[in-house]
Short mmCIF file of C-alpha atoms in Angstrom, two decimals:
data_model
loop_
_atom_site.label_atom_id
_atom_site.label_comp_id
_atom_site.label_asym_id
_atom_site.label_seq_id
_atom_site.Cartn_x
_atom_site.Cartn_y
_atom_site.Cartn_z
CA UNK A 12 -5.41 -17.14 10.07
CA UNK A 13 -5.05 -16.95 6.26
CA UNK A 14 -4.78 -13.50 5.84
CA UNK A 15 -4.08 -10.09 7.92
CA UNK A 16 -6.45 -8.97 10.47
CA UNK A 17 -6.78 -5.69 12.33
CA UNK A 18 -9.08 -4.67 14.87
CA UNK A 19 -11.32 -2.97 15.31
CA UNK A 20 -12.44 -2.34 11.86
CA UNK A 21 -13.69 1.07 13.18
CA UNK A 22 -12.91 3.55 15.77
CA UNK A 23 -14.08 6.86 16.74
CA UNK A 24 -12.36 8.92 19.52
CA UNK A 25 -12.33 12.51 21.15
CA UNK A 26 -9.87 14.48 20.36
CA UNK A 27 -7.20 14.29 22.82
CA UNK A 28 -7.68 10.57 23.52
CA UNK A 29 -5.43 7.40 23.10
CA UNK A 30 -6.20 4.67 20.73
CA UNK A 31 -4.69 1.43 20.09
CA UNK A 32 -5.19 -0.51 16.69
CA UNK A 33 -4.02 -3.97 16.53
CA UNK A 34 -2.50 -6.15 13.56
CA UNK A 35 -2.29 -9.82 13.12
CA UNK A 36 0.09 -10.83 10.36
CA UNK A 37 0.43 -13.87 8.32
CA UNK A 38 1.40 -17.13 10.49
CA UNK A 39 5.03 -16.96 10.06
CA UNK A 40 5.53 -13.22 8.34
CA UNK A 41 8.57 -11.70 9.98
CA UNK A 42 8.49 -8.35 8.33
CA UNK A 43 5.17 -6.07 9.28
CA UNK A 44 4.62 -2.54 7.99
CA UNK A 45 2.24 0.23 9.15
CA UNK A 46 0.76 2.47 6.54
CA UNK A 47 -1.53 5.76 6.81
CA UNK A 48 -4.18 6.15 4.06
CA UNK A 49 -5.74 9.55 3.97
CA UNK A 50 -9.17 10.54 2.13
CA UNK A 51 -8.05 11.08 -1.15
CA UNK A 52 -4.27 10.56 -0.43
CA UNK A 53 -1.77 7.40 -1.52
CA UNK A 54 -0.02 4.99 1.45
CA UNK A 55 1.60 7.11 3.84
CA UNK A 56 4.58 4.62 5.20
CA UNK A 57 4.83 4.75 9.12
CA UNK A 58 7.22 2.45 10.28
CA UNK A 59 8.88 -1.05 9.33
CA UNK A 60 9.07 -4.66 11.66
CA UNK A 61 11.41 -6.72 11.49
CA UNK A 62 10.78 -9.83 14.24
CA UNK A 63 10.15 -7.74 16.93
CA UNK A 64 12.79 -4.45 16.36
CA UNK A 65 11.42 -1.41 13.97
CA UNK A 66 14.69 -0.52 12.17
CA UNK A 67 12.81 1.79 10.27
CA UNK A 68 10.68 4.70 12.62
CA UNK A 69 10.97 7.17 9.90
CA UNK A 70 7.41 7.61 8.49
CA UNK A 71 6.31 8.10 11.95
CA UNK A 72 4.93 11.83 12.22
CA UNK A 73 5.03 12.89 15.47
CA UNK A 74 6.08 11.39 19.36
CA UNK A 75 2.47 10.95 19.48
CA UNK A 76 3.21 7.76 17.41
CA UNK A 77 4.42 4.68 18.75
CA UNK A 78 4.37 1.01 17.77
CA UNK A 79 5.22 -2.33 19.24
CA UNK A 80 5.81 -6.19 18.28
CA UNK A 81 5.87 -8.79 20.64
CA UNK A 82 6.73 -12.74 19.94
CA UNK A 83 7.64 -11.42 16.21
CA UNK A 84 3.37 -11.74 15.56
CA UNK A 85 1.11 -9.19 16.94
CA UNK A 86 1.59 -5.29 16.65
CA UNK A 87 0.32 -2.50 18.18
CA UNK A 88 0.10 1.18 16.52
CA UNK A 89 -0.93 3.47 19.43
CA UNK A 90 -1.61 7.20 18.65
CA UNK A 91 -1.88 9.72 22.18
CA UNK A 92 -3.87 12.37 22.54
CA UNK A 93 -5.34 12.14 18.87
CA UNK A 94 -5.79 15.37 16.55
CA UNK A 95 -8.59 15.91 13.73
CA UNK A 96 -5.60 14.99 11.51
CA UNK A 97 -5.03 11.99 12.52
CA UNK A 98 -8.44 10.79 10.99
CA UNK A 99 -7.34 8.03 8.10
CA UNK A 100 -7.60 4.46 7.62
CA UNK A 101 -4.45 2.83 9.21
CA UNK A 102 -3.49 -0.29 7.06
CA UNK A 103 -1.10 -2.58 8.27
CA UNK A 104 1.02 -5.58 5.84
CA UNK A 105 3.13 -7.87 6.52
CA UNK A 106 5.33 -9.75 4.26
CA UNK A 107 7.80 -13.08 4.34
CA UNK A 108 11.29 -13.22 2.63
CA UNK A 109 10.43 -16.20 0.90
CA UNK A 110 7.87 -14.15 -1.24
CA UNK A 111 9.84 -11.61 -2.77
CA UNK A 112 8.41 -7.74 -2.33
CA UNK A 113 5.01 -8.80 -1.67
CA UNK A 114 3.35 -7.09 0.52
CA UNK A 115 -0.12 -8.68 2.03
CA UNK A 116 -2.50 -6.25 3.50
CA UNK A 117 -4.86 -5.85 5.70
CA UNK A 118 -8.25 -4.70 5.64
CA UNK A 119 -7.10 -1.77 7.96
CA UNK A 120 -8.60 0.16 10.93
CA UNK A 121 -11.07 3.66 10.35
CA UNK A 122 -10.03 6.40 12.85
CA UNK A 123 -12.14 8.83 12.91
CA UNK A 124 -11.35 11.77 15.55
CA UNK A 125 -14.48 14.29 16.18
CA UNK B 26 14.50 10.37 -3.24
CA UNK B 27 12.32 7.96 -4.94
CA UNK B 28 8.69 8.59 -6.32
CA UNK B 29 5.67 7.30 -8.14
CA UNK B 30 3.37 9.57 -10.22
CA UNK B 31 0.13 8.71 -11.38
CA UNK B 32 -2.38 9.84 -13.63
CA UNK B 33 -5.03 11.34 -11.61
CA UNK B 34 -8.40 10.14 -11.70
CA UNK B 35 -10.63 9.30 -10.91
CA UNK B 36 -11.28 7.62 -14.22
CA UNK B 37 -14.87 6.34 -15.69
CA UNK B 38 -15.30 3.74 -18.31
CA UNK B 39 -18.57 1.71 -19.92
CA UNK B 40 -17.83 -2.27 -19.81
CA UNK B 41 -15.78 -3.82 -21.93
CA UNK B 42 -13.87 -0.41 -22.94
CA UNK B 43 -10.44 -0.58 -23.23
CA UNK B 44 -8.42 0.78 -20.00
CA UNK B 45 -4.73 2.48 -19.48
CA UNK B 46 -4.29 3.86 -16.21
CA UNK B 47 -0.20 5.80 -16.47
CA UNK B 48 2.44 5.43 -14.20
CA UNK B 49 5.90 6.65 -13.90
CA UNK B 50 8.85 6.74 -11.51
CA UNK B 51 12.00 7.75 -10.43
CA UNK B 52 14.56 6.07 -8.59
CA UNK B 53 18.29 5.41 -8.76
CA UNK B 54 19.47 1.65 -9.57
CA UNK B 55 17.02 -1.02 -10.83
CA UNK B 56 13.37 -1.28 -8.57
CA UNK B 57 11.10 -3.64 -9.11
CA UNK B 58 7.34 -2.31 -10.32
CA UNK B 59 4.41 -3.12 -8.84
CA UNK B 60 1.04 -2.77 -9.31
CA UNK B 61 -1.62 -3.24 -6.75
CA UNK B 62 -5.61 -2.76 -6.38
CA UNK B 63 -7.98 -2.03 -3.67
CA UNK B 64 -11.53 -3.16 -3.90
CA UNK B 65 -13.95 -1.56 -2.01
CA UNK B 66 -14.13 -1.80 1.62
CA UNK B 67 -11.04 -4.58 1.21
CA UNK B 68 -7.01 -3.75 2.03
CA UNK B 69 -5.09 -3.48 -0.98
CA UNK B 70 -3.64 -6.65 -2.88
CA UNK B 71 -0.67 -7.40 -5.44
CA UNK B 72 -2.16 -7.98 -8.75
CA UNK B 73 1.40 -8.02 -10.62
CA UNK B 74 4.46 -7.02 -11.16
CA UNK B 75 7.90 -7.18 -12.69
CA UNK B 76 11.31 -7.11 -11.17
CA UNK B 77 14.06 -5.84 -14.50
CA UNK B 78 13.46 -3.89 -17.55
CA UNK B 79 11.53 -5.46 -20.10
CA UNK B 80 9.64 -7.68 -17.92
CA UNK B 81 5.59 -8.10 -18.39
CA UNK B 82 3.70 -8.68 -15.18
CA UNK B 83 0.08 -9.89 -16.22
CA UNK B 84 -2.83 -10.94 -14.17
CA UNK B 85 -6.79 -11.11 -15.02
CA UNK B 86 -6.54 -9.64 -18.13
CA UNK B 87 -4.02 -7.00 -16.66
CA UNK B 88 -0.47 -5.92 -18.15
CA UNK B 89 2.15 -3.68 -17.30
CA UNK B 90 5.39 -3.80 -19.20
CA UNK B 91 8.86 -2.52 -17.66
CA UNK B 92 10.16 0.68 -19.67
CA UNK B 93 13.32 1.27 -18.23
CA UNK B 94 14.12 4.17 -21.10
CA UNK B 95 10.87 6.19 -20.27
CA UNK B 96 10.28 5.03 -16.60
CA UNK B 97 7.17 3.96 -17.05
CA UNK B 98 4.57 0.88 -15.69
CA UNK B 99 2.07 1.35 -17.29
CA UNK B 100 -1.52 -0.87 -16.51
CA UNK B 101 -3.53 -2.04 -19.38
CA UNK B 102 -6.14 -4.19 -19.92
CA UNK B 103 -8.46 -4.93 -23.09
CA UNK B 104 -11.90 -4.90 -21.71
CA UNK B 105 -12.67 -3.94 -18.25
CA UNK B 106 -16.01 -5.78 -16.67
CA UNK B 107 -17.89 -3.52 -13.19
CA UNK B 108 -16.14 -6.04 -11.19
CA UNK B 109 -12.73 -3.76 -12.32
CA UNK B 110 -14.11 -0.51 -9.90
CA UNK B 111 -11.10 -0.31 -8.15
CA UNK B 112 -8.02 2.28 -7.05
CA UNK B 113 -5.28 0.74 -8.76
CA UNK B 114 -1.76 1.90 -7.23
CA UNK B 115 1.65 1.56 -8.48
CA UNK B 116 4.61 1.23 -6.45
CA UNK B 117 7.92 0.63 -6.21
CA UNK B 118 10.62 -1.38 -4.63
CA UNK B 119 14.08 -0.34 -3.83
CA UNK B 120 16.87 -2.18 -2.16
CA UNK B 121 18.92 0.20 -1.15
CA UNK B 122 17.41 0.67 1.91
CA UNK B 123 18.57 -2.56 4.24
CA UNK B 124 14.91 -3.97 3.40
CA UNK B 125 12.40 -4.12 0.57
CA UNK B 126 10.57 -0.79 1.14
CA UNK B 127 8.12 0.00 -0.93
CA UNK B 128 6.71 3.29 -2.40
CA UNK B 129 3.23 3.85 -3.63
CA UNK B 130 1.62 6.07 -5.86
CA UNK B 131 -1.62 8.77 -5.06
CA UNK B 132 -3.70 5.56 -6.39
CA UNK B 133 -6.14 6.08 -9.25
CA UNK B 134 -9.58 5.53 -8.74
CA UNK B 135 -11.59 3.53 -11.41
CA UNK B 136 -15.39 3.07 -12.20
CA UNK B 137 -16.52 1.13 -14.48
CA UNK B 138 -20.35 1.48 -15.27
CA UNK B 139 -22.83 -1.26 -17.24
#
């Protein structure tokens, strides 16, 4: 595609629940970042890509928090048994080497947990 | 570590006023600057930046100059038009990490009314 999607666009969840948000970078984009945006609140960084290893975990903010590439393309941010503060917009980038420090974002994914 | 401060908003202007939104940093070495906006309901996007002291990043009638001496970024721009209601970010880029991570600002929110 020609830019960053993420699905859903929207998702509201019990607390305690699992949810899954999904990122498709840029054709050919081998670094992909995860970022929190809380109401009010700047980019929160959660964790770096790049290809399909995560050398950088270290905005994740609990073991409720994992993420996954597969074929260096689609990622997976999957949050277990979700809290009240884990309600934010997750926004996801990715970025190629050949562009230097840009960062191309997505439109991002709504979590709301009631 | 490194950081980006902001002046808080959110900030209101009429059209065609002229707009400075403040940003400084702090970081060891030389990052490059970066300033990016979110439209509403849309991920956020690179409108410019500058990679060494001195440099001018400019884009739609936006500026931001590179003050090493005071650590500043700041965003100008002569006459802002409605379609300007944004939150503008600034951010960073170090290299000292094994990757070009990048730290943003709170974000400052901007309205700009007919």
């Amino acid at each position: 595609g020609a830019g960053v999607s993420q699905s859903p666009s929207n998702k509201v969840t019990e607390k305690g629940k699992d949810v899954e948000l999904r990122c498709d970078p840029i054709s050919g984009h081998t670094a992909l970042y995860w970022y929190r945006q809380s109401l009010g609140q700047g980019l929160e960084f959660l964790i770096y890509f790049q290809g399909n290893s995560a050398p950088d975990k270290s905005g994740l903010p609990s073991d409720r928090f994992s993420a996954e590439r597969t074929g260096g393309s689609v990622s997976t941010l999957t949050i277990q048994r979700t809290q009240q503060e884990d309600s934010a917009v997750y926004l996801c980038a990715s970025s190629s080497p050949r562009v230097y420090n840009e960062q191309f974002f997505g439109p991002g994914t709504r979590l709301t947990v009631l | 570590g490194d950081s980006v401060t902001q002046m808080e908003g959110p900030v209101t202007l009429s059209e065609e006023a002229f707009l400075t939104i403040n940003c400084t940093y702090t970081a060891t070495g030389y990052p490059s600057l970066f300033w990016y906006v979110q439209y509403p309901g849309e991920g956020l996007q690179l409108l410019l930046k500058a990679t060494k002291a001195d440099d001018k990043g400019s884009n739609k009638g936006f500026e931001a100059t590179y003050r090493k001496e005071t650590t500043s970024f700041h965003l100008e721009k002569g006459s802002v038009q409605v379609s300007d209601s944004a939150v503008y970010f600034c951010a960073l880029s170090d290299m000292k990490t094994s990757y070009d991570k990048v730290i943003f600002g709170p974000g400052t929110s901007l309205s700009v009314i007919p």
